[in-house]
GROMACS .gro file of C-alpha atoms in nm:
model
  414
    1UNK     CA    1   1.630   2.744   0.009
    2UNK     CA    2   1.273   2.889   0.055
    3UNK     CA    3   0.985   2.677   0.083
    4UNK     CA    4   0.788   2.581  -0.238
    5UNK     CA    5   0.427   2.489  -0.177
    6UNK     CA    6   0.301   2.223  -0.403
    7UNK     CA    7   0.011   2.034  -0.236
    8UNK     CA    8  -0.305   2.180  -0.224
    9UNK     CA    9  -0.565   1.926  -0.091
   10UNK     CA   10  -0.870   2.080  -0.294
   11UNK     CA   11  -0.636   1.926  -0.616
   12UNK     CA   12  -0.710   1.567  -0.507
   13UNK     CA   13  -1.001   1.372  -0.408
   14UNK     CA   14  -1.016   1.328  -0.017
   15UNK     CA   15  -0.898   0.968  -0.004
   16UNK     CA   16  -0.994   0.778   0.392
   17UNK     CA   17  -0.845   0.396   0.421
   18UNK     CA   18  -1.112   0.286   0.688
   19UNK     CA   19  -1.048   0.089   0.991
   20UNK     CA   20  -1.336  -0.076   1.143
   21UNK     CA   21  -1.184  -0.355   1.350
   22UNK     CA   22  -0.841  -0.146   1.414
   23UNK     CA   23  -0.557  -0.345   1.499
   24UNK     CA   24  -0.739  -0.662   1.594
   25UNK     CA   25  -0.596  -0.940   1.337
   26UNK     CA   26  -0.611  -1.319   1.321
   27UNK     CA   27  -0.256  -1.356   1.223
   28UNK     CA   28   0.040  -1.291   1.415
   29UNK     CA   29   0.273  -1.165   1.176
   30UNK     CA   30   0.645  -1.083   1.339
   31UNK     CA   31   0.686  -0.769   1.059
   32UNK     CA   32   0.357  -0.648   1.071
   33UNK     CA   33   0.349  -0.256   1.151
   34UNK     CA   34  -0.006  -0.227   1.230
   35UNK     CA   35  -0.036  -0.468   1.555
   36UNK     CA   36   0.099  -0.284   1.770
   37UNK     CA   37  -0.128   0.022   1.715
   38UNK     CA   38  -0.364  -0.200   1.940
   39UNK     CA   39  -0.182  -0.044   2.275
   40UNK     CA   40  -0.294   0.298   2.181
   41UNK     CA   41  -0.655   0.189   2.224
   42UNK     CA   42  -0.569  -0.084   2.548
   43UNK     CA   43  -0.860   0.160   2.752
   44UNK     CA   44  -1.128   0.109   2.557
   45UNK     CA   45  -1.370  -0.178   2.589
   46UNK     CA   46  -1.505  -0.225   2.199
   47UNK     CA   47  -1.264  -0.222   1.968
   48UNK     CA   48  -1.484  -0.236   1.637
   49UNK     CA   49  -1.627   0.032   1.494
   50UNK     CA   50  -1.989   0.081   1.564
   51UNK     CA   51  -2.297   0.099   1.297
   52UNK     CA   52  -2.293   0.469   1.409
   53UNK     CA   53  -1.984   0.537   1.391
   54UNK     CA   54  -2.030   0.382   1.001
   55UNK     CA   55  -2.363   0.534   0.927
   56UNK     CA   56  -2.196   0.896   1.018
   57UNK     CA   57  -1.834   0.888   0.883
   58UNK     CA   58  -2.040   0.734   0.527
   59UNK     CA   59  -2.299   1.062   0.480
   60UNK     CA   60  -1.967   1.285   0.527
   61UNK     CA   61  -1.678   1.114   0.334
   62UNK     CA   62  -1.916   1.064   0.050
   63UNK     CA   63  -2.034   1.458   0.067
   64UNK     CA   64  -1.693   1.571   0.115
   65UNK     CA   65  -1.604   1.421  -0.245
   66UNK     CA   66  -1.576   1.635  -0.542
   67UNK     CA   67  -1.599   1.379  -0.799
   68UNK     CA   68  -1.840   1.142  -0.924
   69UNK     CA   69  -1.699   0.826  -0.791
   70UNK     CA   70  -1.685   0.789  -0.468
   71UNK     CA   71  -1.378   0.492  -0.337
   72UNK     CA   72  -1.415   0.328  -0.014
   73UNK     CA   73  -1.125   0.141   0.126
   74UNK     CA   74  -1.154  -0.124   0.407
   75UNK     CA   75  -0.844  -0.237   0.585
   76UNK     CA   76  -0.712  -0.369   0.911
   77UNK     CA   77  -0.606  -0.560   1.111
   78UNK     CA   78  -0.853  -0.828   0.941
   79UNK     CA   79  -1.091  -0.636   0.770
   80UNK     CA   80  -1.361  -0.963   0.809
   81UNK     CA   81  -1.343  -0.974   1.189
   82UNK     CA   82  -1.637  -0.723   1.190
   83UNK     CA   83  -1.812  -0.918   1.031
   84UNK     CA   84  -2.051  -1.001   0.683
   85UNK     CA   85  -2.349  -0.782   0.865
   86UNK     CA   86  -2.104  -0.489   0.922
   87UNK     CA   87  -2.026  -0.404   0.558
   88UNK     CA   88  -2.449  -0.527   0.452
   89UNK     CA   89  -2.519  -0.193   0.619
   90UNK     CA   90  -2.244  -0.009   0.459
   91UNK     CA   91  -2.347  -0.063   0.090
   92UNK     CA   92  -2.702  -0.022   0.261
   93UNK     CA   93  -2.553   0.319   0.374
   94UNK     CA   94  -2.374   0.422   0.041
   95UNK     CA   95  -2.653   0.356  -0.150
   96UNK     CA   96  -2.901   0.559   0.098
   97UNK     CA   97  -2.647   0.848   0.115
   98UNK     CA   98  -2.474   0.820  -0.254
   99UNK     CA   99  -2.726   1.083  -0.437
  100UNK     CA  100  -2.679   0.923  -0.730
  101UNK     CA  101  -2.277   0.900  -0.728
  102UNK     CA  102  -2.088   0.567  -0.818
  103UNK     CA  103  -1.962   0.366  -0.553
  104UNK     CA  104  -1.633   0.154  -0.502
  105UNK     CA  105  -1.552  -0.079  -0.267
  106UNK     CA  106  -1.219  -0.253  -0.192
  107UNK     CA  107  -1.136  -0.450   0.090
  108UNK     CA  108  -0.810  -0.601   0.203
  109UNK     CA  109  -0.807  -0.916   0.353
  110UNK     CA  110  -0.602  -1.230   0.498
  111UNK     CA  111  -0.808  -1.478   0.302
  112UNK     CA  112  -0.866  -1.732   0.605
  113UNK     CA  113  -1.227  -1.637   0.654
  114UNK     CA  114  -1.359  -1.632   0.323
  115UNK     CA  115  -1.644  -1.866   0.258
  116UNK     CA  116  -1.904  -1.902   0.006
  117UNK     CA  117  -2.147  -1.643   0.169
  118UNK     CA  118  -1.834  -1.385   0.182
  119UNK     CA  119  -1.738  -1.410  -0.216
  120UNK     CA  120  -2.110  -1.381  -0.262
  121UNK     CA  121  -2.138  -1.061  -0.084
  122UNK     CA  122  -1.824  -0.931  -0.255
  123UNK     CA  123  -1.958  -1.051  -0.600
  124UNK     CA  124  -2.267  -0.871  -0.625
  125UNK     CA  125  -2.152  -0.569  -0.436
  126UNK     CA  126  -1.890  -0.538  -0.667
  127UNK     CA  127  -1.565  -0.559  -0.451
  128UNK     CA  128  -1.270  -0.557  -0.538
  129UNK     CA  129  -1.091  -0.789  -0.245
  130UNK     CA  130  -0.676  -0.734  -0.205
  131UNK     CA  131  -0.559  -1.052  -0.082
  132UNK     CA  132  -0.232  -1.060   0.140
  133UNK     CA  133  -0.012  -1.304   0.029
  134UNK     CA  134   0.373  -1.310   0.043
  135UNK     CA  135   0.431  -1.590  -0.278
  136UNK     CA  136   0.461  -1.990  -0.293
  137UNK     CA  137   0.457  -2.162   0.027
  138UNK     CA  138   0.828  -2.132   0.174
  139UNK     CA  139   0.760  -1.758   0.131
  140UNK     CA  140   0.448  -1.725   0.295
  141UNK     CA  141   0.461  -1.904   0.595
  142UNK     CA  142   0.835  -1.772   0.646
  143UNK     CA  143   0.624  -1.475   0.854
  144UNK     CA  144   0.241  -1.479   0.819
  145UNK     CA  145   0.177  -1.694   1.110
  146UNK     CA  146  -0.122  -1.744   1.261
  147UNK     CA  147  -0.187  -1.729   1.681
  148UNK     CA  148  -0.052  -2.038   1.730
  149UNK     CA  149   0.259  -2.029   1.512
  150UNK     CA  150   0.097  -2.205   1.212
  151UNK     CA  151   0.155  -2.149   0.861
  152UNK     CA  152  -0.123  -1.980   0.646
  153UNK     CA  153  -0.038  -2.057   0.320
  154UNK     CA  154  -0.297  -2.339   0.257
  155UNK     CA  155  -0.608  -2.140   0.416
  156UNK     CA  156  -0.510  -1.842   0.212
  157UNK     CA  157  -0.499  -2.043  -0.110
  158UNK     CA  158  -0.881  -2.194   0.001
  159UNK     CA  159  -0.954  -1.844  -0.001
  160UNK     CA  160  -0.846  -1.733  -0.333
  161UNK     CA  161  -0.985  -2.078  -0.493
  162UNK     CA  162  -1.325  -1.943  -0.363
  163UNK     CA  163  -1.287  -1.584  -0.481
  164UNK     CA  164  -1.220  -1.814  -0.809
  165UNK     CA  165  -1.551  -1.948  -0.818
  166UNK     CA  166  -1.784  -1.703  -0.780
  167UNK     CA  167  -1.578  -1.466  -0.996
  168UNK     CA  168  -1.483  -1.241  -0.763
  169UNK     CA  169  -1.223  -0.951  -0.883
  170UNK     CA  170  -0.911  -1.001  -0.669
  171UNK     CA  171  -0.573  -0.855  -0.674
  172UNK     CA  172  -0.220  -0.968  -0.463
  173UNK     CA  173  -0.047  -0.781  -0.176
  174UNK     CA  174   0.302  -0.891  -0.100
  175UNK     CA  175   0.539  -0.758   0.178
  176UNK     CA  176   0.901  -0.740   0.048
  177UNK     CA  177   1.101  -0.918   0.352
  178UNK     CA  178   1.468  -1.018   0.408
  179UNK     CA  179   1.399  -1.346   0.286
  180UNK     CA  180   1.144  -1.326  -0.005
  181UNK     CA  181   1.362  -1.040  -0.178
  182UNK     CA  182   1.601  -1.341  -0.277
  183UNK     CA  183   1.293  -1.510  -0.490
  184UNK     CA  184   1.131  -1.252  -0.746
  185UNK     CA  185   1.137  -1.503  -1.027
  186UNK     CA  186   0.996  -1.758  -0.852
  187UNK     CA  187   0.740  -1.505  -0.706
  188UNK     CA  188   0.627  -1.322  -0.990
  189UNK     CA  189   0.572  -1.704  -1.178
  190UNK     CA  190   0.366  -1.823  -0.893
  191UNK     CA  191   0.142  -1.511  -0.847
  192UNK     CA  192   0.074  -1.540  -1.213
  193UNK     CA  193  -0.049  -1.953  -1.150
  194UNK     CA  194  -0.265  -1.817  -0.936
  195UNK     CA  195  -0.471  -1.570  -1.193
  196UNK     CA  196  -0.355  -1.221  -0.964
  197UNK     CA  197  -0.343  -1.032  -1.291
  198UNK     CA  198  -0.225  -0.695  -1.033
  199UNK     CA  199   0.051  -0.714  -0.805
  200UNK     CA  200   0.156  -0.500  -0.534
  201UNK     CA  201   0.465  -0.500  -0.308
  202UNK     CA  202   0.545  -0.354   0.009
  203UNK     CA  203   0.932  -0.303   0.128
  204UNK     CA  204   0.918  -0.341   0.507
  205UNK     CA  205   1.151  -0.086   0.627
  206UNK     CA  206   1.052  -0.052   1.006
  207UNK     CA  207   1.306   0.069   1.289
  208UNK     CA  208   1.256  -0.012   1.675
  209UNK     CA  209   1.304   0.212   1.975
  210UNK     CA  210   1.150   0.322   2.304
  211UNK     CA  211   0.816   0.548   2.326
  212UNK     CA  212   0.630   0.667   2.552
  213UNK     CA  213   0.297   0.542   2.435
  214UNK     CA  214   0.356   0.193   2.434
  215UNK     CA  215   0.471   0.136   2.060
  216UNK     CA  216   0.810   0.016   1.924
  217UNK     CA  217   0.817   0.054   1.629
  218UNK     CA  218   0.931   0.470   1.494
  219UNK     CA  219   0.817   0.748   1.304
  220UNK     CA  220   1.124   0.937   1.032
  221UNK     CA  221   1.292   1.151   1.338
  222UNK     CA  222   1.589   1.133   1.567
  223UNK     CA  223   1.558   0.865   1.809
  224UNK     CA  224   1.802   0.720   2.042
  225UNK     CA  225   1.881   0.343   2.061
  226UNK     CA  226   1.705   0.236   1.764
  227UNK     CA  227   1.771  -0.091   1.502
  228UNK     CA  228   1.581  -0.190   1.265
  229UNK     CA  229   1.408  -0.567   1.274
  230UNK     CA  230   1.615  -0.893   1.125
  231UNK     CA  231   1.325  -0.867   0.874
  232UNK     CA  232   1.314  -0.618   0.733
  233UNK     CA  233   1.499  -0.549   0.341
  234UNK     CA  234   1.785  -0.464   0.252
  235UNK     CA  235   1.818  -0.152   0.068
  236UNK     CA  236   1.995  -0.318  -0.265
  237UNK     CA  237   1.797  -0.664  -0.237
  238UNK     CA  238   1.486  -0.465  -0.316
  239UNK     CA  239   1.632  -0.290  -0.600
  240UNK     CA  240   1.767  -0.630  -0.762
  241UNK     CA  241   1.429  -0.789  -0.654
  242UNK     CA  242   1.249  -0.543  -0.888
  243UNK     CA  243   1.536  -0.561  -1.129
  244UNK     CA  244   1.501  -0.952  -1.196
  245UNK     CA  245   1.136  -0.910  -1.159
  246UNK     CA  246   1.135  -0.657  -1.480
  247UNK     CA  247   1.346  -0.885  -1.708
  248UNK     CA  248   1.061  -1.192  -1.626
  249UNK     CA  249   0.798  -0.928  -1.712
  250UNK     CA  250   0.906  -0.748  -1.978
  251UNK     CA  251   0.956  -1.108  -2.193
  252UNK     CA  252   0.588  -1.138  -2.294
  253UNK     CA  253   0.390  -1.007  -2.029
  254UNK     CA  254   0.349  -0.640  -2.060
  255UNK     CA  255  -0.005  -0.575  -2.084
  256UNK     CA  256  -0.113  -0.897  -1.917
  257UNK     CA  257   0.022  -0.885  -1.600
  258UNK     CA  258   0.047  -0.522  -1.404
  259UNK     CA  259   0.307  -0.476  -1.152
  260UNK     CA  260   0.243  -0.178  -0.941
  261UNK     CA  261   0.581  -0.038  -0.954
  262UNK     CA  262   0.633  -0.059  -1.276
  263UNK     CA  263   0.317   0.132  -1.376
  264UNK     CA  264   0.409   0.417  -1.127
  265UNK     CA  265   0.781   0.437  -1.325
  266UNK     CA  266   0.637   0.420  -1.645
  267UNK     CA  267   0.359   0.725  -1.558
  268UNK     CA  268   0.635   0.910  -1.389
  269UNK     CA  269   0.804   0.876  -1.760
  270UNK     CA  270   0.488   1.033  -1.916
  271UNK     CA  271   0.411   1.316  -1.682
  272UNK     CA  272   0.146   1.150  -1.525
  273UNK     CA  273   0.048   1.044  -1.190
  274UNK     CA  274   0.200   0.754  -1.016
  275UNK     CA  275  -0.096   0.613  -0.938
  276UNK     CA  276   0.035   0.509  -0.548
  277UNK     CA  277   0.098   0.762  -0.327
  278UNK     CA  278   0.442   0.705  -0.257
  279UNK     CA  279   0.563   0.825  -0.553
  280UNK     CA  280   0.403   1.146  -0.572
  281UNK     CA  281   0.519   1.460  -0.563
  282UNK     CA  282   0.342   1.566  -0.236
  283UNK     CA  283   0.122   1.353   0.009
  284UNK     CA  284  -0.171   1.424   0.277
  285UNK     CA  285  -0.446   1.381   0.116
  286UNK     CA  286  -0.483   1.006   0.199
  287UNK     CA  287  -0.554   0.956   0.553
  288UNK     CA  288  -0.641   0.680   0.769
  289UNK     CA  289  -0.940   0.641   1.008
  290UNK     CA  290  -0.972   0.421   1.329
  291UNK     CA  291  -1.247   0.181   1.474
  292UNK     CA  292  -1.358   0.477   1.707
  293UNK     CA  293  -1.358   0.809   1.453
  294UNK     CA  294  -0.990   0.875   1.539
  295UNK     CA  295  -0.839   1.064   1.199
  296UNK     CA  296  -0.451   1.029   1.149
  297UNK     CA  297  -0.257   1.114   0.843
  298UNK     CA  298  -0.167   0.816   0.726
  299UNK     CA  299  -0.192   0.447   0.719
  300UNK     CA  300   0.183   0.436   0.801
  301UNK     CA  301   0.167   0.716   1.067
  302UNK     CA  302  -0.103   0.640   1.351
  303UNK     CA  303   0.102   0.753   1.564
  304UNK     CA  304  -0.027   1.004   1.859
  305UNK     CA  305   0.179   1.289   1.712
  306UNK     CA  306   0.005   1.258   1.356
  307UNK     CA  307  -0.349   1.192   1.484
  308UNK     CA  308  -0.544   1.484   1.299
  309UNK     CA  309  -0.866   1.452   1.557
  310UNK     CA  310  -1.185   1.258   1.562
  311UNK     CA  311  -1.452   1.269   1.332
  312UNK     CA  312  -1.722   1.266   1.601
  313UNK     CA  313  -1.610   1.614   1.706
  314UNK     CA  314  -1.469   1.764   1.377
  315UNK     CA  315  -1.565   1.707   0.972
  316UNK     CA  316  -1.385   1.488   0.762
  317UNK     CA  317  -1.294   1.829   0.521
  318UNK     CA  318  -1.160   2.067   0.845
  319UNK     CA  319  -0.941   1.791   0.943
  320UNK     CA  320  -0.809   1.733   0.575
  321UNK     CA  321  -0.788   2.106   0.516
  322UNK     CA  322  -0.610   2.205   0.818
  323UNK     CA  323  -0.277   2.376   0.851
  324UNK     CA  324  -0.106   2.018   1.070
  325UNK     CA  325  -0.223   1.796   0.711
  326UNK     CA  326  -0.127   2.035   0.477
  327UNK     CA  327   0.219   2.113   0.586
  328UNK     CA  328   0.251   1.718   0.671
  329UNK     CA  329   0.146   1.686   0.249
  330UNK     CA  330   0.383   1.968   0.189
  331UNK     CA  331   0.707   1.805   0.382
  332UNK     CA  332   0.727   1.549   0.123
  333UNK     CA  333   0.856   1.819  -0.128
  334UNK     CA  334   1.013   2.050   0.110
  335UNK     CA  335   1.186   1.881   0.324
  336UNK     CA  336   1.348   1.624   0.042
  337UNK     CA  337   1.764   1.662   0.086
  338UNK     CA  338   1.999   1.853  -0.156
  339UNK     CA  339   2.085   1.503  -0.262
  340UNK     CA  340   1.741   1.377  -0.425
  341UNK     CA  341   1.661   1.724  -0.529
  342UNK     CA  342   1.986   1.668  -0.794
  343UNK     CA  343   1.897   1.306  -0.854
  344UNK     CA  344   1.856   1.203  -1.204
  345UNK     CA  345   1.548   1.015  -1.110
  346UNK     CA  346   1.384   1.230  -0.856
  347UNK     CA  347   1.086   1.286  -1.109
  348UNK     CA  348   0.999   0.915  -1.132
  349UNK     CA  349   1.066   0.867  -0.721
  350UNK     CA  350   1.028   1.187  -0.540
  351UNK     CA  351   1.194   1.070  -0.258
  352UNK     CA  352   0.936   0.798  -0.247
  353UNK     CA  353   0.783   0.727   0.120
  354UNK     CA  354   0.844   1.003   0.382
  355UNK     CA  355   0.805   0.682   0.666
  356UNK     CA  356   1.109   0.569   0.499
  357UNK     CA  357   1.312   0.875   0.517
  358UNK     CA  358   1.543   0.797   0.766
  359UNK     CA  359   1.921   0.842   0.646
  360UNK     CA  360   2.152   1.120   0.625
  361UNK     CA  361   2.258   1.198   0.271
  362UNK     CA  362   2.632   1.225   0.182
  363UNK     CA  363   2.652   1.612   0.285
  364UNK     CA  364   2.512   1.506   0.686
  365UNK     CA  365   2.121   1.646   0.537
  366UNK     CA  366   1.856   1.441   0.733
  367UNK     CA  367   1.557   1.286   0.507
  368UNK     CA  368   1.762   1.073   0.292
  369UNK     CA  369   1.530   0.735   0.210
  370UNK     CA  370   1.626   0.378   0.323
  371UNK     CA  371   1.569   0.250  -0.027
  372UNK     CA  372   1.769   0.513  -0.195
  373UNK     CA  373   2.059   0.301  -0.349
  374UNK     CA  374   1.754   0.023  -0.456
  375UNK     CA  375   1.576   0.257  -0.626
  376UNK     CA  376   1.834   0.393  -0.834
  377UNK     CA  377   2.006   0.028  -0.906
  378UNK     CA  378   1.576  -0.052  -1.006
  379UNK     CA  379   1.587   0.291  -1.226
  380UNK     CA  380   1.880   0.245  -1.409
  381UNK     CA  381   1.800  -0.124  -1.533
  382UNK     CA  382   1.442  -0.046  -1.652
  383UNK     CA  383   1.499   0.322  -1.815
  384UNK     CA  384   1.585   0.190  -2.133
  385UNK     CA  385   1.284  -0.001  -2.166
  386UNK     CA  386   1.070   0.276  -1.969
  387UNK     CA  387   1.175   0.539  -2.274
  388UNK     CA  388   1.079   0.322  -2.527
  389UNK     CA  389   0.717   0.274  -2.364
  390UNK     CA  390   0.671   0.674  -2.309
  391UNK     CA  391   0.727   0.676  -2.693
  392UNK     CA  392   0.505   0.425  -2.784
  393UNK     CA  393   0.247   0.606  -2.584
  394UNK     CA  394   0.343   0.893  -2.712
  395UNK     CA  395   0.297   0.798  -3.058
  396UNK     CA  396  -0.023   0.648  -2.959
  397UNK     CA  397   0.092   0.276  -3.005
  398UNK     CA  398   0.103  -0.005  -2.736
  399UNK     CA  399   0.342  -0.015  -2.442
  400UNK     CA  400   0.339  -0.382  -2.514
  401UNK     CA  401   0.558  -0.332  -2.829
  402UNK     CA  402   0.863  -0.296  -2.590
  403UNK     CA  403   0.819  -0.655  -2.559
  404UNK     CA  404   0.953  -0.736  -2.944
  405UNK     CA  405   1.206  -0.449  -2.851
  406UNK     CA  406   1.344  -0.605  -2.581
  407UNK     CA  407   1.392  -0.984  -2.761
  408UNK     CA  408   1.616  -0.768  -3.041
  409UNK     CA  409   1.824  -0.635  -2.757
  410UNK     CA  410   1.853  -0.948  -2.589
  411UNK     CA  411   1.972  -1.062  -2.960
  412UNK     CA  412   2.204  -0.787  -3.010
  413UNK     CA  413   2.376  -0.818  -2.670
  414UNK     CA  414   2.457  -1.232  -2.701
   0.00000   0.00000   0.00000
């Protein structure tokens, strides 16, 4: 089967998740996969990234856009380590550089250092602040720990009570562990107690091994001696997680509440984008850039093999454009397995992260996902419900009427 190039980066807006204090975190969470990347920068003396550094990579990211709005993503690590000054002069920056363009900021944060003077900041900047947060207590402090083994879960909640009062937008960021998958109910209830009116999830599907460089944790690929963490999900649990999840949502909060997933399956119904990257088609065009100007492909690959350069030597756009990103974009497609190809829901999951790509499919094909048999258990239960919503958009009419649709079926089934 011949190649079939689908991803052209000059069809998407070039997306950059910035990284100004790296690795560096408060916390010390056992599943997280971004502390490690600290030992690929042990050499270096700062490990922030420098007004400079900010002042440069903002005139280029926002000239390299094509559109009018220009997004800005801030992420770590702990994106407030750097500091209230830090991200003063970046809004100083956008504004000096914009030319008249909108500007966007989101930020993703821990919650312990938010203050008063923080939520003000993020209030009349207009940011939108992602909040990591796992779900009621037991959950949370199951794994985000902080340097000296302490729960979190209090000092997170200070920190969305003060996003609370000074009105600052926020949404939730949940990791999907071996433990938490057993509580969607009781998750989805609690994130909606505490006003997130957006939830995301993230499956942690990791695998450990040797490397040369230091890390542990591995890229998709043939490795040797590898097992995967005791924490991270099972490939069924997150399928029922999102399956019980649905049936709490779909009751009387469709149109209230947005679940992240079940946006993305409901736009994959409709034609449209998925709005999250994992479930499109191709990838590549959302990269991820380091405290010192290093460029790698992807949040979920810094990894030495995927770094694309550094933008102190090379532009934003050559990097983006060049034949290493746009064959990496193109591999999502290309390189998905006879099985998915023939998969009854491969337009709604696409073979959903290429990270998480790392089973054989029934025929011995490499580039099978982990979450396979989740995601079709998670199709199947919602399609039903996911048809009827395509229609009513459709037909210009509400998604939300699925909500009366569903009570009759729940009627006609007793």
């Amino acid at each position: 089967m011949g190649k079939t190039i689908v991803y052209n980066p000059l069809n998407y807006p070039l997306y950059v998740m910035v990284k100004p204090v790296g690795a560096l975190c408060n916390l010390d969470c056992s599943y997280c996969y971004y502390l490690e990347k600290d030992s690929l920068y042990r050499d270096r003396k700062i490990n922030r990234m420098t007004d400079e550094l900010l002042e440069k990579f903002t005139e280029e990211y926002i000239n390299s856009q094509t559109l009018p709005e220009v997004s800005f993503t801030w992420h770590g690590g702990e994106t407030l380590l750097r500091g209230i000054d830090f991200y003063r002069k970046a809004v100083i920056f956008q504004k000096q550089y914009g030319g008249g363009r909108t500007i966007v900021n989101s930020i993703q944060t821990n919650g312990l250092l938010l203050n008063d003077e923080w939520c003000r900041f993020f209030k009349d900047n207009n940011f939108l602040v992602g909040i990591s947060i796992d779900g009621p207590e037991h959950i949370h402090d199951r794994y985000r720990l902080d340097k000296g083994g302490r729960g979190t879960f209090s000092r997170v909640m200070r920190g969305i009570e003060l996003l609370q009062k000074h009105g600052v937008e926020f949404n939730t960021l949940s990791v999907i562990n071996d433990y938490n998958v057993h509580y969607p109910v009781e998750t989805y209830r609690f994130f909606k107690e505490i006003g997130s009116r957006y939830m995301q999830f993230s499956p942690i599907v990791e695998r450990w091994g040797d490397r040369d460089d230091g890390l542990e944790l591995l890229p998709p690929g043939e490795f040797y001696h590898t097992e995967m963490p005791p924490w991270c999900v099972k490939s069924e649990d997150f399928g029922q997680f999102y399956c019980d999840m649905f049936d709490e949502w779909i009751k009387e909060d469709v149109g209230s509440y947005f679940v992240q997933m079940f946006d993305a399956t409901l736009a994959g119904m409709v034609g449209q984008p998925p709005g999250v990257c994992v479930f499109g088609k191709t990838c590549g065009h959302a990269a991820a850039l380091e405290h010192n100007g290093d460029l790698y492909a992807c949040d979920h690959f810094v990894y030495p093999e995927y770094r694309l350069g550094n933008i102190r030597t090379e532009s934003i756009i050559s990097m983006m454009l060049s034949a290493k990103q746009t064959s990496f974009g193109n591999d999502k497609w290309d390189k998905l397995p006879r099985q998915c190809r023939e998969c009854t829901f491969l337009r709604l999951c696409n073979g959903e992260c290429p990270k998480n790509r790392i089973l054989k499919s029934s025929t011995g094909e490499p580039g099978l996902n982990y979450l396979c048999k989740g995601l079709k258990k998670y199709f199947a239960h919602v399609l039903t419900y996911m048809e009827f919503m395509a229609c009513e958009l459709d037909n210009e009419r509400p998604p939300s009427n699925v909500m009366e649709y569903a009570r009759a079926q729940k009627k006609t089934n007793k």
